[in-house]
Every structure is written in structure tokens, then in C-alpha cells.
């Protein structure tokens, strides 16, 4: 054991020196995510301002009516829709028939058919508005949402008039809201212990999901480094001489894993910060400071999560790499492990793994990544003991896999590995 | 007649091998073998790399293993260097039977693989220091070993401060050979130490090995297909062909018994007969 620990130093010394001297690669790994991801967020936001959607409105009805002394008209409705769309940077063209705008491109078309006002002011019929979206148009969804919002407002306005009209006719005293929306919903938030929680706390749990999701990026650089550290050494013809030395295999593999994990940690943190900036910068543009919700404990648990995910990835990939018959097959295995990690980190955006059915939950518990995700969630939900337990399981699984790698390590297999 | 002469030569060697096995036990015990291989076989899938290699290397000698490409030189050396497990036969290195005593043997040997490269992002000095740290028990000893390596390599401190990626092939090989020799192991295994080098670099490497062998009295096994190199460096030579040792003796005896003018010719005569 003493020999293993004492011989860790030369391996880590050599690995870290080699990695640090590859400055170009390190810079690309560390700086690129910090630039690319916020740029992606900002540029998409910025460019969206310059992408004008086109909405075409056909007023085939062009009529009005009086209901309970109030004017109801297709023109009134359309002018409200036009105002709302223009406020959101849409180009709106209004016509009285389809032929007028034939051949004109649109993201959304709104048709107010003949008889709309008659039906709208009737007490027995429904009034229809036809909305047509252009397939593949991003702006069509925005326009649709705005139009439906205005239609809903106008619908409520007409309902109020009708209610007051009927109340007048029947001589009853009515409260319009009590008739139209008799149920009022009051929403409260509680934490896992049943104690009331604030909206800020609720937002932090969403943020925790994003932080866990950001781990999706941390596995790739470290797996690439460990592949290079073992298969690359074999390719560069530096491995065989080391294998014939008294260097214990545990020290050799552990030294490589630990030094790779340190570089992976740097890359992982950089990736995660880049992802957080991706969300933060656009939200700042809308006047919301998401950064204020990133508390010290969330940042700390994120770094722990990053490191444990890296260790787990290395521990998972190592036995497979050692047994792989060729460079290509070891790359295929690495890709498979990256994919598994990505699936776990992605599903944590939408799924609470501990609440899944046992037949699904327990197989997922076999993977260290699952425990990392749950650990982050538990810290945010104020359950540190449970979080520590999951951290312990993730570490234990990783250590067990590393021990398996040492057991499976075969000099002969590495030497005769096909490149 | 020309056909029968080599057969006669081979027959002489068979007798010599038989004599070696028939040596009385008391005499056998007096002879200390650093390496002993008996009928060692190794297969890789359908290919049989070693078909029964038998050889004995004496303590303190420079022993050459010569043969053409694919004869089994590297496999034999890898088995001795604990990297490959043999399928059949008996292997003993420095009193330890392999493969079960690999850890003990690794403490006593150093090995230079064929085409061994340096860590390109480390300097020449750091390449030496890395191996020195693996062999040495303390930091001070590691630095002493690395300094010994630098002395053996015979490169200036300016050169040693440069990254190995900037070295010529000859300079890189000098560092690789030096890092193998500096550990002062009881057995040094060098697999084609001069292969692919120009004449000047090859001569420099040979001088490094010869000086080391002369001063340190270490057992050295060298594989090569350069007969002149083997003749220059080795006390005894084993000729390996198609996974079998076909002759073992001093280079001068091999030349003499085969009526050849040099080792190359002796090898062709013996191998030519075997190819029949």
C-alpha cells in the first residue's frame, strides 16, 4: 500500500506535466465553453430581434353589433390583435378577403369569417376564428400565442357584457367574476418536509436541475484524456517500457485517473460555467438576475458533482478500455458511456428519479451518475444527510470499478492492442 | 556435398545442446544462470510465435538473440521482461520462476522495447527523472539515478533541457537506452537498440552499451538482426529462427564451426539448412 501511494507521485507528475504543456488543447477545453455557450444564448436572443414575423389577418366579416349598449365589432377585435402583435415586433397585414393577400408570405394567418359578430353576440351560437400556422416557422408559435391571448381577452369582455345583459333582463344582482370564474385557485409552495417555501426556493430547485443537466458536458473531456493516456501511450510507444518497471499497476492506473480527473475537473467546471452563462446572460437581458439564485452551496455541490461524475466516467470507461481489443472498440465503449451519462443528466431535467417505480429506479441506481444527480437535488431540497449517502454510493461504485480495472489490467492485452 | 555440410554443422549443435542437458547435476548447480528458458511455447490465436525456445544466459555476460523479422526475438524478450505469459515450458529469471513472480523480477530488470519512444512533452532530463523516480526509493536517489542516466547518455545539459519532441531519432534513442541502463538492474534487456538509426547514432549507442557492460558487469540480453553489432557486443549468441533456437555459442565459435567467414554467413548456413 505504501509503495502504491509513493509511486503515485511519479505517474501524476509525468501526466500533469505532459497535460499542462499541451497548452493549446487546455485553452481550447477551458476557454471555448466560456465563450461559445454565452455567445450562443446572446446571439440567438439578439438575432431574434431582427427576425420579423409576418401575420396576415383577413376580416371577412367587417360588421358590428350592439349588445347591452356595448359595441362589439370585428374591427375592434382585430385592432387589439394588431396592436399586440406590433408591440412584439410583428409585421401585420390586414385584408378583407383572401385574394388581396394571395402569394404573400406569412408565419400566421388569422381569418375572421362572415357572421362572426352575429354569432359572437348571440346567446345560442359560438363564433369561430380560424388560425393557420406555417409549418417550420419559429415565429408562428409566438404569433399564435399573442393572437390567442387577445382572442381570450375579447372573449372574456363579450362574456361580461352577456352576463350583465342577462342579469339586467332577469332583474338579478350578479357579480360578473362570480359567474364567469366561480373558482379561484390559491397556489402555495412547500418543501419536502411540508414547510412553506418561497418562490425563490422553488426557482432554486429548477436551477438545480439545470446544474445537474450541465454535467452532461463534463464527461467527454476526461474520457478523451484517459483514452489518450492509455491507448495514446501505447500508440506513441512509451507504455511498454513503463510496464516492465516495478511500478505497481494500481499506482499506474490510479495516477492516470487522478491526474486526468484534475484536468477533467477544470474542463467540467468551465463547461458548466459556460452553460450557466448561457441561461444567465439572456435572462439579464430580460431584467431577471438568475445569478442571484446561484448560492454558494449550489456552486459547491456542483463542483463536487462535476468531480464525482468525472471519476465515475473514468471508472466506468477504464475496465472496458483495458479489455477492448482495439483502439476503435475502446472509443466505441467511451462513446457508449458518454451517452449513458448524457441520458441520466438529461432525464433529470424532467424526472425525479427517487419517485420512479422501483423496477425503473433501482436499475438506474446501479449507475454512479444517478446518485450524483440525486445528491444535487437533495442538497437543494435541504436534505444533506441523504445527499451525503448518495455521494458515498457514487464514490463507492467508482472505487469498486477502479479496483476491477486494476484486477483486469493485462500487460499483454495492452501491448498487443490493435491501433 | 554442399547440401550435407550445413546438416553436419547442425548435427554438431544438436550434440552441444544434448550435452548441455546431460551435464551432471553437481556441475549444473555451479553454473549460475541469470535467465533460463526451457521448451517455451507461445501462441497468438492461430499463430505459434515460439515453438519451443530453450536458452540459458550466464551471469554477467552480454547475450545476443539474433534472427530475422518474425523469428520470435521480441516475444522471447517480452516473456523474460514479464510482459507476456508463455503457454508452455519453464522460464526462470534471476532465480524467480515466471509468470508467478513477475513483481519480484520487475524490481531486478530493466527493459528497452523495440522502437521505444520518449514522452515528447517532457524534456530529456524529465524523461530520465520519471524512470528514476519509478526505480528509486527516495527523491534524492531518483535525482542521483537520473544524473547517472544523463552521464550514460552523454548529452549536454542544454540538450537535456530541451523537450524530447525536438530531439533527433539518435538523441532520443540515447536517452531511451540511458534510462534503461541507469537503473543498474541485474538484468538489462535491449530489444533492437539501434534499429532505424543512422551509422553514427548506432555506433554511439553500441559504445554506450559496451562501456556499460564492461564497467558494470551486468547481464545484458540484446536482440538484433544486425550480425555485426552482435559480433561486436556479445559474449554469446543464440540464433532464433521460426520460433526455435537453432544454435547457441560465442560469435567466434559459430563462425568457426560453420566454416563461415562471419556471423552473417554462419547464420545463413544454419538457417538455410533449417529452411529445408
XYZ file of C-alpha atoms in Angstrom:
695
model
C 0.000 0.000 0.000
C 2.882 2.366 0.925
C 4.583 1.544 -2.394
C 1.392 2.262 -4.319
C 0.963 5.663 -2.653
C 4.653 6.572 -3.032
C 4.646 5.574 -6.711
C 1.522 7.618 -7.428
C 3.668 10.743 -7.396
C 5.892 9.994 -10.430
C 2.868 8.957 -12.525
C 0.870 12.061 -11.616
C 3.972 14.247 -12.008
C 4.520 12.942 -15.529
C 0.853 13.009 -16.554
C 0.170 16.532 -15.272
C 3.390 17.914 -16.762
C 2.502 16.423 -20.148
C -1.058 17.736 -19.980
C -0.172 21.224 -18.748
C 2.427 21.591 -21.512
C -0.252 20.923 -24.097
C -1.424 24.499 -23.523
C -3.311 24.873 -26.768
C -5.578 21.909 -26.023
C -6.072 23.031 -22.433
C -7.021 26.544 -23.536
C -9.475 25.205 -26.069
C -11.063 22.958 -23.439
C -11.203 25.667 -20.744
C -11.951 28.854 -22.672
C -14.092 27.671 -25.547
C -17.191 26.725 -23.499
C -16.962 30.041 -21.629
C -17.143 31.891 -24.925
C -19.289 29.667 -27.084
C -22.210 28.940 -24.797
C -22.948 32.522 -23.650
C -22.452 33.652 -27.242
C -24.990 31.062 -28.363
C -27.538 32.391 -25.862
C -26.915 36.047 -26.606
C -26.701 35.715 -30.357
C -29.946 33.763 -30.584
C -31.649 36.394 -28.442
C -30.102 39.253 -30.428
C -30.880 37.756 -33.808
C -34.454 37.044 -32.812
C -34.993 40.805 -32.578
C -34.057 41.080 -36.227
C -36.262 38.231 -37.339
C -39.649 39.807 -38.019
C -42.654 37.552 -38.136
C -45.437 38.241 -40.640
C -49.081 37.874 -39.629
C -51.887 38.153 -42.134
C -55.399 38.937 -40.876
C -58.419 38.522 -43.129
C -61.501 40.288 -41.885
C -64.255 38.699 -43.981
C -66.979 39.823 -41.599
C -66.442 43.595 -41.308
C -69.532 44.007 -39.165
C -70.557 45.320 -35.768
C -73.407 44.956 -33.304
C -74.717 46.467 -30.063
C -75.058 44.180 -27.061
C -76.426 45.638 -23.845
C -75.406 49.088 -25.070
C -71.822 47.961 -25.827
C -70.287 47.978 -29.285
C -68.956 44.589 -30.443
C -67.181 44.525 -33.826
C -64.702 42.508 -35.848
C -62.721 45.727 -36.375
C -62.452 46.255 -32.614
C -61.138 42.727 -32.098
C -58.672 42.958 -34.998
C -57.269 46.305 -33.910
C -56.498 44.845 -30.451
C -54.747 41.865 -32.074
C -52.779 44.154 -34.413
C -51.634 46.380 -31.522
C -50.434 43.382 -29.514
C -48.605 41.847 -32.499
C -46.907 45.133 -33.460
C -45.779 45.596 -29.843
C -43.974 42.263 -30.264
C -42.248 43.332 -33.465
C -44.520 41.514 -35.907
C -45.395 42.821 -39.344
C -49.194 42.711 -39.678
C -51.157 42.970 -42.887
C -54.933 43.226 -42.779
C -57.205 42.489 -45.756
C -60.879 41.927 -46.316
C -60.533 38.808 -48.458
C -58.008 36.054 -49.157
C -57.427 37.180 -52.768
C -55.973 40.519 -51.649
C -53.005 38.802 -49.984
C -52.588 35.894 -52.375
C -48.924 34.865 -52.667
C -47.844 36.916 -49.632
C -45.598 35.001 -47.169
C -46.932 34.714 -43.635
C -45.961 32.949 -40.420
C -49.541 33.048 -39.182
C -52.853 33.712 -40.870
C -55.962 34.744 -38.885
C -59.346 34.566 -40.616
C -62.409 36.209 -39.092
C -65.234 34.617 -41.154
C -68.523 36.099 -42.252
C -71.164 36.015 -39.483
C -68.536 36.250 -36.723
C -70.128 39.215 -34.904
C -73.658 37.795 -35.299
C -72.561 34.564 -33.664
C -70.475 36.375 -31.058
C -73.388 38.439 -29.851
C -75.844 35.522 -29.991
C -76.874 33.762 -26.790
C -77.138 30.361 -28.500
C -74.279 30.115 -31.008
C -70.457 30.091 -30.985
C -68.275 32.443 -33.002
C -65.249 30.980 -34.791
C -61.835 32.414 -35.713
C -59.547 30.376 -37.969
C -55.779 30.404 -37.266
C -53.308 28.880 -39.766
C -49.630 28.364 -38.860
C -46.872 27.979 -41.462
C -45.038 24.734 -40.906
C -41.448 25.082 -39.598
C -41.867 28.771 -38.663
C -40.411 29.623 -35.238
C -42.310 32.940 -35.206
C -45.665 31.245 -35.915
C -45.827 29.905 -32.339
C -45.120 33.339 -30.838
C -47.736 34.971 -33.047
C -50.258 32.217 -32.258
C -49.742 32.755 -28.514
C -50.251 36.542 -28.846
C -53.345 36.187 -31.050
C -54.932 33.579 -28.762
C -54.226 35.778 -25.766
C -56.055 38.707 -27.393
C -58.928 36.451 -28.512
C -59.254 35.185 -24.949
C -59.366 38.749 -23.588
C -62.028 39.742 -26.128
C -63.962 36.559 -25.391
C -63.975 37.452 -21.678
C -65.066 41.020 -22.500
C -68.037 39.743 -24.526
C -68.907 37.196 -21.775
C -69.031 40.002 -19.229
C -71.377 42.035 -21.465
C -73.598 38.990 -21.999
C -73.692 38.236 -18.253
C -74.630 41.808 -17.394
C -77.230 41.805 -20.189
C -78.838 38.594 -18.890
C -78.705 39.807 -15.296
C -80.460 43.029 -16.372
C -83.143 41.064 -18.164
C -83.774 38.773 -15.196
C -83.509 41.516 -12.565
C -80.891 39.593 -10.610
C -77.924 41.220 -8.920
C -74.775 39.493 -10.114
C -71.040 39.748 -9.660
C -69.568 39.090 -13.092
C -66.419 37.370 -11.776
C -68.515 35.072 -9.555
C -70.483 33.954 -12.622
C -67.613 33.644 -15.081
C -64.819 32.351 -12.770
C -66.511 30.949 -9.659
C -63.360 29.031 -8.599
C -60.292 30.998 -7.507
C -57.118 28.941 -7.114
C -54.591 29.986 -4.491
C -51.174 28.321 -5.083
C -48.717 27.753 -2.244
C -45.306 26.029 -2.262
C -43.904 23.685 0.368
C -40.564 21.983 0.760
C -40.128 18.193 1.188
C -40.708 18.491 4.960
C -44.043 20.237 4.442
C -42.728 23.679 5.475
C -43.819 26.615 3.306
C -41.251 27.539 0.692
C -40.682 30.760 -1.180
C -40.823 31.175 -4.989
C -37.059 31.807 -4.807
C -36.546 28.381 -3.256
C -38.722 26.834 -5.913
C -36.657 28.536 -8.580
C -33.505 27.158 -6.982
C -34.806 23.616 -7.495
C -35.251 24.375 -11.196
C -31.771 25.787 -11.220
C -30.518 22.597 -9.526
C -31.995 20.609 -12.419
C -30.112 22.805 -14.878
C -26.918 22.440 -12.833
C -27.337 18.644 -12.863
C -28.068 18.786 -16.587
C -24.856 20.769 -17.126
C -22.949 17.654 -16.028
C -23.802 16.306 -19.475
C -20.731 18.161 -20.757
C -18.195 17.151 -18.105
C -17.695 13.513 -19.018
C -16.371 13.950 -22.553
C -13.033 15.770 -21.943
C -11.925 13.459 -19.128
C -12.804 10.318 -21.096
C -10.870 11.697 -24.065
C -7.861 12.348 -21.799
C -7.841 8.893 -20.191
C -8.154 7.250 -23.617
C -5.143 9.243 -24.748
C -3.327 8.486 -21.517
C -3.558 4.709 -22.038
C -4.215 3.971 -25.702
C -2.287 7.101 -26.777
C 0.754 5.982 -24.767
C 0.577 2.625 -26.455
C 0.413 4.365 -29.863
C 3.304 6.680 -29.039
C 5.332 3.614 -27.946
C 6.028 4.831 -24.438
C 3.926 2.334 -22.496
C 5.812 -0.939 -22.865
C 8.975 0.298 -21.155
C 6.944 1.517 -18.159
C 5.078 -1.785 -17.909
C 8.350 -3.671 -17.419
C 9.322 -1.465 -14.452
C 8.430 -2.260 -10.819
C 5.730 0.422 -10.924
C 2.632 -1.172 -9.302
C -0.335 -1.371 -11.666
C -2.551 0.246 -9.017
C -0.239 3.288 -8.905
C -0.065 3.417 -12.697
C -3.829 3.374 -13.233
C -4.745 5.466 -10.198
C -2.085 8.041 -11.092
C -3.505 8.340 -14.583
C -7.093 8.529 -13.318
C -6.367 11.169 -10.678
C -4.331 13.426 -12.952
C -6.852 13.044 -15.762
C -9.669 13.819 -13.357
C -7.972 17.082 -12.316
C -7.780 18.277 -15.915
C -11.301 16.946 -16.439
C -12.447 18.955 -13.413
C -11.095 22.129 -14.965
C -12.812 21.329 -18.251
C -16.009 20.309 -16.478
C -16.231 23.461 -14.382
C -15.578 25.548 -17.483
C -18.334 23.725 -19.371
C -20.757 24.118 -16.517
C -19.988 27.829 -16.070
C -20.490 28.240 -19.814
C -23.889 26.561 -19.589
C -24.936 28.695 -16.633
C -23.880 31.830 -18.544
C -25.960 30.528 -21.434
C -29.009 30.886 -19.198
C -27.894 33.903 -17.174
C -26.958 36.371 -19.907
C -30.219 36.199 -21.873
C -32.193 36.393 -18.635
C -30.232 39.533 -17.661
C -31.284 40.976 -20.990
C -34.885 40.497 -19.828
C -34.092 42.096 -16.448
C -34.017 38.846 -14.401
C -30.817 38.097 -12.463
C -30.647 34.290 -12.374
C -27.137 34.575 -10.943
C -28.583 35.799 -7.638
C -30.101 32.342 -7.123
C -26.741 30.585 -7.545
C -25.887 30.310 -3.874
C -22.530 29.110 -2.506
C -23.913 25.697 -1.543
C -25.268 25.144 -5.059
C -21.922 26.109 -6.607
C -20.028 23.895 -4.127
C -22.275 20.882 -4.711
C -21.954 21.439 -8.430
C -18.166 21.226 -8.247
C -18.441 18.048 -6.139
C -20.929 16.704 -8.688
C -18.581 17.512 -11.555
C -15.626 15.765 -9.912
C -17.594 12.665 -8.895
C -19.108 12.434 -12.396
C -15.626 12.597 -13.900
C -14.314 9.934 -11.524
C -17.344 7.763 -12.269
C -16.853 8.184 -16.019
C -13.186 7.240 -15.762
C -14.030 4.299 -13.521
C -16.689 3.113 -15.976
C -14.571 3.520 -19.077
C -11.360 2.038 -17.684
C -12.315 -1.659 -17.383
C -13.885 -1.566 -20.840
C -10.838 0.164 -22.312
C -8.499 -2.347 -20.735
C -10.450 -5.271 -22.156
C -11.058 -3.650 -25.553
C -9.265 -5.408 -28.358
C -8.531 -2.283 -30.351
C -8.372 1.497 -30.254
C -11.639 1.720 -32.174
C -13.522 -0.600 -29.849
C -12.289 1.360 -26.836
C -13.537 4.553 -28.491
C -16.897 2.911 -29.124
C -17.113 1.944 -25.445
C -16.181 5.504 -24.422
C -18.934 6.869 -26.633
C -21.446 4.433 -25.109
C -20.527 5.576 -21.597
C -20.773 9.252 -22.561
C -24.229 8.502 -23.990
C -25.388 6.736 -20.810
C -24.197 9.689 -18.713
C -25.940 12.107 -21.070
C -29.228 10.199 -20.789
C -29.145 10.308 -16.976
C -28.264 14.017 -16.865
C -30.916 14.798 -19.463
C -33.773 12.902 -17.799
C -33.053 14.702 -14.516
C -34.391 17.848 -16.206
C -37.883 16.324 -16.295
C -37.900 13.320 -13.961
C -37.467 12.934 -10.196
C -35.586 9.628 -10.181
C -36.308 8.749 -6.491
C -40.054 8.974 -7.258
C -39.914 6.478 -10.132
C -41.334 2.957 -9.830
C -38.859 0.567 -8.123
C -38.483 -1.546 -11.296
C -37.096 1.530 -13.100
C -35.476 3.338 -10.179
C -33.234 0.553 -8.850
C -31.594 -0.364 -12.172
C -30.779 3.351 -12.537
C -29.189 3.291 -9.066
C -26.515 0.959 -10.426
C -25.028 3.950 -12.249
C -22.966 6.426 -10.221
C -24.376 9.284 -12.321
C -27.863 8.716 -10.857
C -26.536 9.266 -7.342
C -24.750 12.450 -8.406
C -27.988 13.881 -9.783
C -29.931 12.914 -6.656
C -27.151 14.339 -4.449
C -27.510 17.774 -6.082
C -31.293 17.634 -5.752
C -31.113 16.610 -2.076
C -28.760 19.451 -1.194
C -31.097 21.992 -2.782
C -34.097 20.429 -1.045
C -32.284 20.709 2.298
C -31.536 17.017 2.876
C -27.747 16.950 3.402
C -27.605 13.509 5.063
C -29.376 11.876 2.110
C -27.096 13.819 -0.236
C -24.020 12.509 1.583
C -25.372 8.976 1.347
C -25.752 9.280 -2.434
C -22.287 10.849 -2.693
C -20.901 7.881 -0.746
C -22.642 5.380 -3.059
C -21.351 7.148 -6.204
C -17.801 7.142 -4.805
C -18.020 3.522 -3.655
C -19.245 2.402 -7.104
C -16.410 4.335 -8.760
C -13.763 2.899 -6.429
C -15.101 -0.627 -6.994
C -14.862 -0.147 -10.766
C -11.316 1.195 -10.457
C -10.356 -1.840 -8.373
C -11.889 -4.032 -11.083
C -9.774 -2.218 -13.692
C -6.592 -2.987 -11.774
C -7.656 -6.629 -11.491
C -8.417 -6.822 -15.208
C -5.286 -4.991 -16.340
C -3.247 -7.166 -18.672
C 0.149 -6.064 -19.975
C -0.141 -8.499 -22.865
C -3.517 -7.135 -23.949
C -2.253 -3.560 -23.881
C 0.944 -4.434 -25.766
C -0.872 -6.348 -28.473
C -3.791 -3.876 -28.671
C -4.603 -3.114 -32.295
C -4.365 0.586 -33.064
C 28.180 -32.279 -50.866
C 27.381 -28.606 -50.280
C 23.989 -29.643 -49.029
C 25.376 -32.078 -46.463
C 27.898 -29.747 -44.855
C 25.322 -27.495 -43.147
C 23.468 -30.597 -41.934
C 26.666 -31.749 -40.314
C 27.033 -28.356 -38.682
C 23.523 -28.521 -37.313
C 24.141 -32.022 -36.039
C 27.131 -30.679 -34.091
C 24.870 -28.141 -32.456
C 22.303 -30.743 -31.572
C 25.080 -32.626 -29.797
C 26.130 -29.482 -27.946
C 22.534 -28.876 -26.809
C 22.162 -32.518 -25.720
C 25.456 -32.224 -23.798
C 24.124 -29.170 -22.024
C 21.140 -31.161 -20.726
C 23.244 -34.182 -19.867
C 25.668 -32.144 -17.727
C 25.838 -33.726 -14.241
C 23.660 -32.047 -11.610
C 26.608 -31.004 -9.451
C 28.181 -29.173 -12.393
C 24.795 -27.630 -13.283
C 24.445 -26.144 -9.816
C 27.818 -24.436 -10.050
C 26.761 -22.589 -13.204
C 24.585 -19.604 -12.281
C 22.051 -18.792 -14.959
C 20.551 -15.340 -14.965
C 17.913 -16.439 -17.430
C 16.790 -19.949 -18.221
C 14.139 -20.875 -20.769
C 13.201 -24.490 -21.387
C 10.993 -25.516 -24.286
C 8.990 -22.276 -24.095
C 5.992 -22.069 -26.387
C 3.725 -19.133 -27.136
C 0.722 -18.863 -29.406
C -1.234 -15.779 -30.533
C -4.510 -17.138 -31.845
C -3.662 -19.454 -34.722
C -0.071 -18.218 -34.991
C 2.609 -20.016 -32.986
C 5.277 -17.426 -32.254
C 7.535 -19.674 -30.153
C 7.676 -23.395 -30.908
C 9.929 -24.437 -28.034
C 12.656 -21.953 -27.143
C 15.436 -23.199 -24.912
C 18.264 -20.905 -23.830
C 20.447 -20.156 -20.832
C 22.065 -16.800 -20.148
C 25.035 -16.719 -17.793
C 25.542 -14.110 -15.108
C 27.461 -11.060 -16.285
C 27.532 -11.935 -19.967
C 26.285 -9.940 -22.927
C 23.981 -12.342 -24.698
C 22.727 -11.744 -28.221
C 19.495 -13.022 -29.682
C 19.643 -12.835 -33.434
C 17.240 -13.792 -36.122
C 15.176 -12.441 -38.979
C 11.937 -10.485 -38.586
C 9.178 -12.620 -37.122
C 11.603 -15.226 -35.747
C 10.346 -14.738 -32.170
C 13.019 -12.425 -30.722
C 10.641 -9.800 -29.346
C 8.218 -12.392 -27.946
C 11.092 -14.160 -26.176
C 12.327 -10.878 -24.693
C 8.818 -9.850 -23.648
C 8.408 -13.157 -21.818
C 11.726 -12.578 -19.993
C 10.663 -8.965 -19.291
C 7.460 -10.283 -17.592
C 5.154 -8.614 -20.119
C 3.900 -11.727 -21.885
C 2.882 -15.061 -20.343
C 4.184 -18.177 -22.051
C 1.759 -21.010 -22.808
C 4.101 -23.924 -22.133
C 7.612 -24.521 -20.835
C 9.740 -23.204 -17.993
C 11.039 -19.649 -17.537
C 13.339 -18.598 -14.721
C 14.746 -15.083 -14.435
C 17.268 -14.242 -11.695
C 16.114 -17.231 -9.643
C 12.418 -16.441 -9.951
C 10.076 -18.586 -11.957
C 7.753 -16.738 -14.300
C 4.975 -15.786 -14.607
C 4.102 -16.181 -10.928
C 6.986 -14.000 -9.632
C 6.576 -11.108 -12.042
C 6.613 -8.404 -9.351
C 9.930 -9.631 -7.917
C 11.513 -9.902 -11.361
C 10.423 -6.382 -12.360
C 12.412 -4.985 -9.441
C 15.579 -6.567 -10.844
C 15.334 -5.933 -14.570
C 15.128 -3.032 -16.969
C 13.825 -3.316 -20.489
C 14.091 -1.253 -23.645
C 11.374 -2.238 -26.122
C 11.930 -2.064 -29.855
C 11.131 1.461 -31.177
C 10.619 2.701 -27.606
C 9.807 6.374 -27.674
C 10.189 9.236 -25.202
C 7.491 11.433 -23.693
C 7.594 14.261 -26.196
C 6.276 16.964 -23.903
C 8.844 16.192 -21.197
C 12.457 17.305 -21.510
C 15.231 14.749 -21.906
C 16.129 15.223 -18.243
C 12.497 14.747 -17.158
C 12.297 11.540 -19.208
C 15.255 10.222 -17.240
C 13.864 11.525 -13.947
C 10.466 9.852 -14.492
C 12.027 6.403 -14.794
C 14.463 7.212 -11.986
C 11.523 8.061 -9.702
C 9.914 4.730 -10.546
C 13.054 2.776 -9.641
C 14.353 4.852 -6.713
C 13.024 4.729 -3.188
C 13.638 8.405 -2.422
C 13.696 11.727 -4.262
C 17.462 12.112 -3.679
C 18.158 8.665 -5.104
C 15.935 9.445 -8.070
C 17.988 12.537 -8.869
C 21.218 10.541 -8.483
C 19.900 7.879 -10.867
C 18.770 10.500 -13.395
C 22.204 12.140 -13.240
C 23.741 8.728 -13.891
C 21.384 8.399 -16.871
C 22.465 11.798 -18.167
C 26.111 10.712 -17.860
C 25.445 7.464 -19.739
C 23.529 9.336 -22.476
C 26.471 11.714 -22.855
C 24.230 14.635 -23.848
C 24.917 18.187 -22.703
C 22.715 19.816 -20.077
C 21.464 22.232 -22.731
C 20.230 19.333 -24.824
C 18.707 17.625 -21.786
C 16.721 20.785 -21.013
C 15.014 20.639 -24.408
C 11.717 18.822 -24.919
C 12.139 15.309 -26.251
C 9.817 16.154 -29.140
C 12.611 18.308 -30.555
C 15.210 15.504 -30.472
C 16.595 13.643 -33.442
C 15.952 9.900 -33.508
C 19.534 9.225 -32.430
C 19.368 11.582 -29.437
C 16.021 10.153 -28.352
C 17.430 6.616 -28.527
C 20.442 7.615 -26.428
C 18.082 8.838 -23.710
C 15.946 5.685 -24.033
C 18.989 3.410 -23.720
C 20.400 5.515 -20.871
C 17.150 5.343 -18.880
C 17.264 1.546 -19.263
C 20.880 1.256 -18.163
C 20.862 3.852 -15.352
C 18.712 1.712 -13.025
C 21.720 -0.649 -12.649
C 19.394 -3.605 -12.773
C 20.781 -7.139 -12.506
C 19.452 -7.876 -15.976
C 19.155 -5.415 -18.849
C 17.062 -6.380 -21.869
C 17.529 -4.373 -25.054
C 15.269 -5.145 -27.995
C 16.935 -3.919 -31.192
C 18.520 -0.863 -29.555
C 19.973 0.508 -32.801
C 17.190 -0.325 -35.239
C 16.339 2.503 -37.612
C 19.335 4.633 -36.581
C 21.976 6.110 -38.861
C 25.520 4.701 -38.700
C 26.870 7.379 -36.338
C 23.999 7.103 -33.877
C 24.166 3.291 -33.980
C 27.919 3.342 -33.242
C 27.356 5.771 -30.336
C 24.651 3.514 -28.839
C 26.863 0.415 -29.214
C 29.685 2.216 -27.415
C 27.287 3.195 -24.614
C 26.238 -0.448 -24.192
C 29.772 -1.832 -24.433
C 31.142 0.666 -21.878
C 28.290 -0.081 -19.531
C 28.747 -3.849 -19.856
C 32.492 -3.538 -19.255
C 32.139 -1.281 -16.182
C 29.032 -2.660 -14.510
C 29.380 -6.426 -15.154
C 25.601 -6.571 -15.612
C 23.909 -9.341 -17.593
C 22.633 -7.889 -20.836
C 20.415 -9.535 -23.434
C 20.317 -7.806 -26.804
C 18.174 -8.745 -29.733
C 19.157 -7.653 -33.177
C 19.166 -8.625 -36.795
C 22.406 -6.751 -37.244
C 25.032 -9.521 -37.069
C 27.975 -7.111 -36.957
C 26.501 -5.397 -33.930
C 26.047 -8.705 -32.162
C 29.581 -9.808 -33.058
C 30.874 -6.512 -31.628
C 28.902 -6.568 -28.379
C 28.081 -10.121 -27.371
C 29.937 -12.827 -25.473
C 27.491 -15.455 -26.651
C 24.781 -15.538 -29.267
C 21.621 -17.554 -29.819
C 20.271 -17.874 -33.346
C 16.484 -17.928 -33.410
C 14.526 -18.966 -36.450
C 10.799 -19.629 -36.835
C 10.247 -19.741 -33.069
C 13.134 -22.092 -32.248
C 16.732 -21.587 -31.101
C 18.867 -23.290 -33.713
C 22.305 -22.588 -32.250
C 23.942 -21.012 -29.191
C 27.631 -20.197 -28.833
C 30.172 -17.397 -28.924
C 30.189 -15.481 -32.199
C 33.719 -16.728 -32.993
C 32.757 -20.393 -32.376
C 29.650 -20.056 -34.509
C 31.746 -18.715 -37.350
C 34.367 -21.398 -36.802
C 32.047 -24.407 -36.598
C 30.064 -23.379 -39.645
C 33.187 -22.732 -41.731
C 31.899 -19.240 -42.350
C 33.818 -16.001 -42.694
C 31.484 -14.020 -40.442
C 28.389 -14.379 -38.286
C 26.057 -13.344 -41.078
C 27.306 -16.168 -43.277
C 27.136 -18.602 -40.354
C 23.539 -17.633 -39.770
C 22.616 -18.076 -43.436
C 24.253 -21.507 -43.489
C 22.345 -22.644 -40.422
C 19.038 -21.082 -41.389
C 19.387 -22.263 -44.962
C 19.646 -25.799 -43.711
C 16.651 -25.296 -41.415
C 14.580 -23.899 -44.243
C 14.855 -27.220 -45.969
